[in-house]
Amino acid sequence: MKEHQEGRAIFKANLSGKDKGPGKAKGVFYNPAMEMSRDLHVAFAKELEIEGIVLDGLAASGIRGIRLILEAGLNVEFCDTSTLATNTIAENLKLNGIESTIYNKPVEELLQEKKYDCIDIDPFGTPAPFLEAALKGLNDNGILGVSATDTAVLCGAKPSICMKRYGANSMKKVAAKEIGIRIMLSKMHSMASEIGKGIQPLLCYSEGHHLRVFVKLTKKNNVELKWINTDMEIVEEEEYGAGGPLWVDKIIEKELVPSNYEGKLGKFFETLSEEANGPPGLYDINDIARIAEIGQTPQRNKIVKCLKELGHFASSSIFSPLGIKTTASKIERTKAIKLAQSL
Ligand SMILES: C[S@@+](CC[C@H](N)C(=O)[O-])C[C@H]1O[C@@H](n2cnc3c(N)ncnc32)[C@H](O)[C@@H]1O
């Protein structure tokens, strides 16, 4: 097993993936392509000032939890079903001069015995089988972080599996990933309702091959799940091509988005912050150009600038390089893109 370094941690694990997709290591899983996800997790954890005990529920080498201990000062426990993984976590804790509790059992079982203030679920593929146990295993106001790499299912490529797994219609095209996030949230909201609780999304995003949500467990709320049609309108009932039922409220709390970061992470947080208060859904800049019957599509930032000058909410989005989030009508979007042509 090779030794690696990420953030302030040194640790042993088997490398998996080729810096991109999830891949599957024989042995103890470590995917360097998820480094940004862990960087972001550390930054966000600092912002939230989490107190109490955190569970790295599907820990593999323990790198996520170890970084949260070293870089955000959290109190993290670890769980994995693989004995090789839990033995390696023990070694990795020693390598970093820290001590903690490690459980070698299914996380669903652990969460029936013990509750946590913060739980992280980072599985291979879909998180669906873990959601109920994770929501039930949270203390009131606890925070749940969940990764999903079943993006094909959540983002329109496998609609029948999405319906079976998440109980919702996915969507293709530019808004697919944002809709995927909203579908995950709708599933979590419904499950939380069943145990007399609610959820409040704190920070949700897509990056590379994965989707990720952080939600707070709240008192039961009256949030209604709705649909988003192909014109990005929120509709109360299912209609042809619409995604849903899904979470149509906010998915990013602007004031919780970390600031003062530089480089790739800084740019990412900046975009998240810009789009936080926008409406659900995205418009494809090439579709706006086609409808406006103009030749080449202007740069996205120029279209955003013109939409803002026309008095509308407008932002780019981390969910798609071609997506624009805006409150502008079709006529106004057409007007803006024509103005952007001459910039
Ligand atoms: C994708 S890896 C986790 C990656 C890790 N969080 C990281 O940041 O590198 C998933 C891990 O979950 C473990 N696992 C699978 N099913 C589990 C279960 N029911 N309970 C606990 N761990 C489980 C696997 O052994 C594997 O180590």
XYZ file of C-alpha atoms and ligand atoms in Angstrom:
370
model
C 0.000 0.000 0.000
C 1.420 3.381 -0.960
C 1.760 6.417 1.292
C 0.033 9.587 0.069
C -0.302 13.166 1.193
C -3.446 15.282 0.913
C -3.980 18.564 2.706
C -2.170 18.202 6.052
C -2.609 14.430 6.210
C -0.261 11.605 5.316
C -1.908 8.246 4.906
C -1.709 4.795 3.374
C -4.251 3.586 0.794
C -4.525 1.952 -2.615
C -4.868 4.476 -5.393
C -8.103 4.256 -7.353
C -9.426 5.995 -10.449
C -7.204 7.816 -12.904
C -7.662 11.235 -11.339
C -11.146 11.195 -12.822
C -13.973 8.642 -12.427
C -14.514 6.701 -9.206
C -12.802 3.439 -10.236
C -12.545 0.692 -7.652
C -9.343 -0.151 -5.878
C -8.688 -3.652 -4.670
C -7.815 -2.982 -1.058
C -8.323 0.377 0.630
C -9.988 2.895 -1.656
C -8.493 6.319 -2.301
C -9.534 8.488 -5.230
C -7.342 11.581 -5.674
C -10.014 13.048 -7.978
C -12.099 13.654 -4.830
C -9.423 15.882 -3.280
C -11.359 19.021 -4.140
C -14.474 17.526 -2.508
C -12.462 17.001 0.681
C -10.831 20.479 0.425
C -14.313 21.925 0.152
C -15.567 19.804 3.047
C -12.760 21.099 5.297
C -13.461 24.724 4.292
C -17.208 24.301 4.820
C -16.764 22.518 8.173
C -14.701 25.479 9.410
C -17.466 27.841 8.295
C -20.128 25.837 10.143
C -18.132 25.640 13.376
C -19.411 22.099 13.946
C -19.571 20.949 17.540
C -20.073 17.429 18.897
C -19.085 14.144 17.327
C -18.750 13.597 13.588
C -18.944 10.183 11.909
C -16.946 9.415 8.779
C -19.403 6.619 8.008
C -17.840 4.966 4.948
C -14.315 5.946 5.695
C -12.036 3.664 3.556
C -8.546 5.023 4.415
C -10.114 7.633 6.721
C -8.644 10.489 4.699
C -11.810 12.629 4.866
C -12.188 12.330 8.625
C -8.451 12.658 9.278
C -8.378 15.918 7.320
C -11.438 17.164 9.235
C -9.584 16.461 12.502
C -6.276 17.994 11.409
C -7.538 20.965 9.396
C -10.928 21.846 10.919
C -10.316 20.674 14.506
C -13.334 18.330 14.528
C -13.927 15.307 16.739
C -14.347 12.490 14.185
C -15.059 8.769 14.585
C -14.660 6.281 11.724
C -16.627 3.343 10.361
C -16.074 0.873 7.516
C -17.203 -2.702 6.875
C -13.814 -3.673 5.496
C -11.383 -4.944 8.142
C -8.496 -4.039 5.871
C -9.867 -0.469 5.769
C -10.365 -0.162 9.536
C -6.866 -1.599 10.228
C -5.483 0.950 7.775
C -7.442 3.788 9.428
C -5.830 2.790 12.756
C -2.398 2.981 11.112
C -3.250 6.271 9.425
C -4.403 7.831 12.694
C -1.032 6.879 14.230
C 0.835 8.277 11.225
C -0.828 11.630 11.914
C -0.416 11.471 15.680
C -4.148 11.344 16.453
C -6.457 9.006 18.335
C -10.090 8.166 17.732
C -12.707 5.416 17.748
C -12.997 3.114 14.733
C -15.958 0.814 14.078
C -15.698 -2.242 11.840
C -19.359 -2.837 10.986
C -22.056 -1.645 8.563
C -22.701 2.036 9.199
C -26.464 1.337 9.155
C -25.942 -0.946 12.184
C -23.747 1.559 14.037
C -26.344 4.288 13.544
C -28.980 2.180 15.277
C -26.745 2.115 18.350
C -25.392 5.646 18.430
C -26.408 9.134 17.254
C -24.076 11.778 15.855
C -24.055 15.555 15.411
C -22.651 15.249 11.934
C -22.505 12.255 9.594
C -20.712 11.795 6.319
C -21.910 9.242 3.771
C -19.504 8.759 0.883
C -20.352 5.434 -0.772
C -19.426 3.720 -4.019
C -22.290 4.785 -6.318
C -25.687 5.507 -4.852
C -26.231 6.794 -1.305
C -29.915 5.732 -1.378
C -29.512 2.614 0.845
C -27.838 4.686 3.579
C -30.124 7.723 3.738
C -32.742 6.420 6.169
C -30.165 5.187 8.707
C -28.191 8.433 8.384
C -31.221 10.683 8.950
C -32.339 8.582 11.933
C -28.789 8.568 13.319
C -28.520 12.368 13.488
C -29.090 14.408 16.621
C -31.502 17.361 16.275
C -29.947 20.109 14.135
C -27.291 17.621 13.077
C -25.631 17.918 9.708
C -25.552 15.224 7.048
C -23.096 15.261 4.146
C -23.835 12.866 1.291
C -21.974 12.096 -1.939
C -23.591 10.425 -4.936
C -21.699 9.011 -7.886
C -24.758 7.446 -9.527
C -24.852 10.552 -11.684
C -26.089 8.692 -14.780
C -29.179 7.743 -12.759
C -29.782 11.133 -11.119
C -28.977 13.181 -14.210
C -31.185 11.793 -16.941
C -29.349 8.830 -18.497
C -31.244 6.099 -16.603
C -34.722 7.490 -15.886
C -36.412 4.233 -14.914
C -33.744 3.470 -12.271
C -34.050 7.048 -11.004
C -37.787 6.583 -10.550
C -37.284 3.272 -8.751
C -34.396 4.494 -6.569
C -35.391 8.095 -5.851
C -39.094 8.200 -6.810
C -38.608 11.061 -9.273
C -38.244 11.922 -12.955
C -34.753 13.103 -13.828
C -33.952 15.530 -16.660
C -31.325 15.617 -19.380
C -29.447 18.635 -20.734
C -28.039 21.683 -19.061
C -29.923 21.549 -15.741
C -29.434 17.773 -15.310
C -26.984 17.956 -12.398
C -28.874 20.629 -10.492
C -32.061 18.617 -10.967
C -30.150 15.523 -9.749
C -29.303 17.399 -6.544
C -32.943 18.467 -6.128
C -34.052 14.842 -6.597
C -31.655 13.657 -3.855
C -33.022 16.393 -1.602
C -36.613 15.388 -2.346
C -35.825 11.823 -1.285
C -34.157 13.068 1.916
C -37.042 15.447 2.615
C -39.608 12.632 2.225
C -37.611 10.294 4.455
C -37.141 13.005 7.089
C -40.909 13.725 7.005
C -41.607 10.079 7.747
C -39.666 10.364 11.016
C -41.321 13.686 11.891
C -38.371 15.843 10.797
C -37.415 18.220 8.019
C -34.262 19.120 6.129
C -32.608 22.428 5.319
C -30.057 22.284 2.478
C -26.916 24.194 3.433
C -24.582 23.657 0.496
C -25.108 21.477 -2.567
C -22.976 21.142 -5.655
C -21.712 18.927 -8.450
C -18.053 18.538 -9.247
C -16.510 16.158 -11.756
C -18.317 12.829 -11.541
C -20.124 13.368 -8.263
C -22.988 15.247 -6.650
C -22.820 16.335 -3.029
C -25.281 17.744 -0.519
C -24.952 19.017 3.033
C -28.257 19.321 4.885
C -29.304 20.172 8.411
C -31.910 18.029 10.195
C -34.639 20.415 11.318
C -38.130 20.294 12.793
C -40.759 18.954 10.366
C -41.560 21.612 7.783
C -44.261 22.148 5.225
C -42.008 22.324 2.185
C -43.880 21.043 -0.868
C -42.104 19.075 -3.540
C -42.896 20.284 -7.077
C -41.808 19.774 -10.696
C -39.628 21.842 -13.056
C -40.681 21.759 -16.699
C -38.450 22.066 -19.749
C -38.960 25.874 -19.780
C -37.568 25.904 -16.203
C -40.935 26.859 -14.757
C -41.961 25.435 -11.404
C -45.187 23.499 -11.802
C -47.436 22.004 -9.161
C -48.125 18.789 -11.045
C -46.274 16.380 -13.241
C -46.172 17.292 -16.932
C -44.441 15.796 -19.949
C -40.647 16.147 -19.740
C -40.724 17.808 -16.311
C -38.300 16.738 -13.572
C -39.732 15.877 -10.191
C -41.174 15.683 -7.686
C -38.235 17.660 -6.394
C -36.960 20.201 -3.912
C -37.565 23.650 -5.450
C -36.451 25.804 -2.520
C -32.913 27.080 -1.946
C -30.058 24.588 -2.182
C -27.218 26.929 -1.167
C -27.165 29.206 1.896
C -25.217 32.187 0.566
C -23.920 33.309 3.951
C -22.469 29.849 4.600
C -20.405 29.729 1.401
C -16.780 30.103 2.483
C -15.048 33.246 1.230
C -11.378 34.288 1.139
C -10.233 31.224 -0.747
C -8.003 31.452 -3.788
C -7.432 29.339 -6.888
C -9.867 26.696 -8.133
C -11.663 26.405 -4.790
C -11.986 30.196 -4.480
C -13.520 30.448 -7.970
C -15.869 27.560 -7.165
C -17.093 29.233 -3.954
C -17.495 32.546 -5.790
C -19.813 30.963 -8.366
C -21.766 29.081 -5.675
C -22.257 32.338 -3.821
C -23.392 34.165 -6.978
C -25.988 31.547 -7.882
C -27.199 30.879 -4.311
C -30.212 33.200 -4.414
C -31.202 32.489 -8.002
C -34.281 30.586 -9.150
C -34.165 26.802 -9.670
C -33.073 25.540 -13.096
C -30.653 26.635 -15.798
C -30.900 27.947 -19.364
C -28.403 26.760 -21.962
C -26.578 29.711 -23.561
C -26.602 27.902 -26.931
C -30.398 27.523 -26.725
C -30.738 31.245 -25.944
C -28.562 32.024 -28.996
C -30.562 29.665 -31.236
C -33.878 31.198 -30.165
C -32.452 34.698 -30.707
C -31.292 33.566 -34.173
C -27.811 34.938 -33.710
C -24.697 33.238 -35.080
C -21.986 32.574 -32.551
C -22.960 32.308 -28.877
C -21.352 35.134 -26.855
C -19.357 34.256 -23.725
C -21.494 33.311 -20.752
C -20.170 36.118 -18.521
C -21.154 38.690 -21.157
C -24.715 37.337 -21.314
C -24.913 37.363 -17.502
C -23.688 40.982 -17.479
C -26.361 42.063 -19.996
C -29.136 40.215 -18.145
C -28.123 42.045 -14.959
C -28.054 45.386 -16.788
C -31.621 44.686 -17.899
C -32.525 44.381 -14.215
C -32.773 40.607 -13.804
C -31.159 38.162 -11.455
C -28.456 36.399 -13.462
C -25.458 34.239 -12.668
C -23.334 31.479 -14.075
C -23.466 28.113 -12.332
C -21.159 25.381 -11.081
C -23.730 22.848 -12.345
C -22.893 23.420 -16.023
C -20.365 25.484 -17.997
C -23.170 26.312 -20.457
C -25.808 27.179 -17.865
C -27.230 30.525 -16.835
C -29.491 31.004 -13.860
C -31.868 33.886 -14.391
C -35.303 35.270 -13.638
C -35.479 36.836 -17.134
C -38.267 35.806 -19.509
C -37.581 34.346 -22.951
C -37.970 37.804 -24.557
C -35.566 39.347 -22.065
C -33.044 36.520 -22.495
C -33.158 37.117 -26.241
C -32.673 40.859 -25.736
C -29.709 40.249 -23.414
C -27.897 37.855 -25.741
C -28.243 40.317 -28.625
C -26.733 43.035 -26.428
C -23.958 40.636 -25.377
C -23.047 40.117 -29.039
C -21.804 43.659 -29.311
C -19.656 43.611 -26.137
C -16.038 5.371 -1.762
S -15.299 4.581 -0.399
C -15.140 5.882 0.770
C -14.131 6.910 0.413
C -13.678 7.802 1.528
N -14.784 8.467 2.207
C -12.679 8.834 1.011
O -12.945 10.069 1.105
O -11.629 8.403 0.476
C -16.588 3.612 0.277
C -16.185 2.766 1.492
O -17.393 2.306 2.093
C -17.160 1.024 2.655
N -18.506 0.411 2.858
C -19.318 -0.172 1.949
N -20.495 -0.506 2.514
C -20.436 -0.080 3.810
C -21.353 -0.110 4.891
N -22.579 -0.621 4.747
N -20.966 0.438 6.073
C -19.736 0.975 6.229
N -18.823 1.008 5.226
C -19.163 0.494 4.044
C -16.247 0.346 1.672
O -15.514 -0.701 2.295
C -15.356 1.514 1.211
O -14.163 1.556 1.967
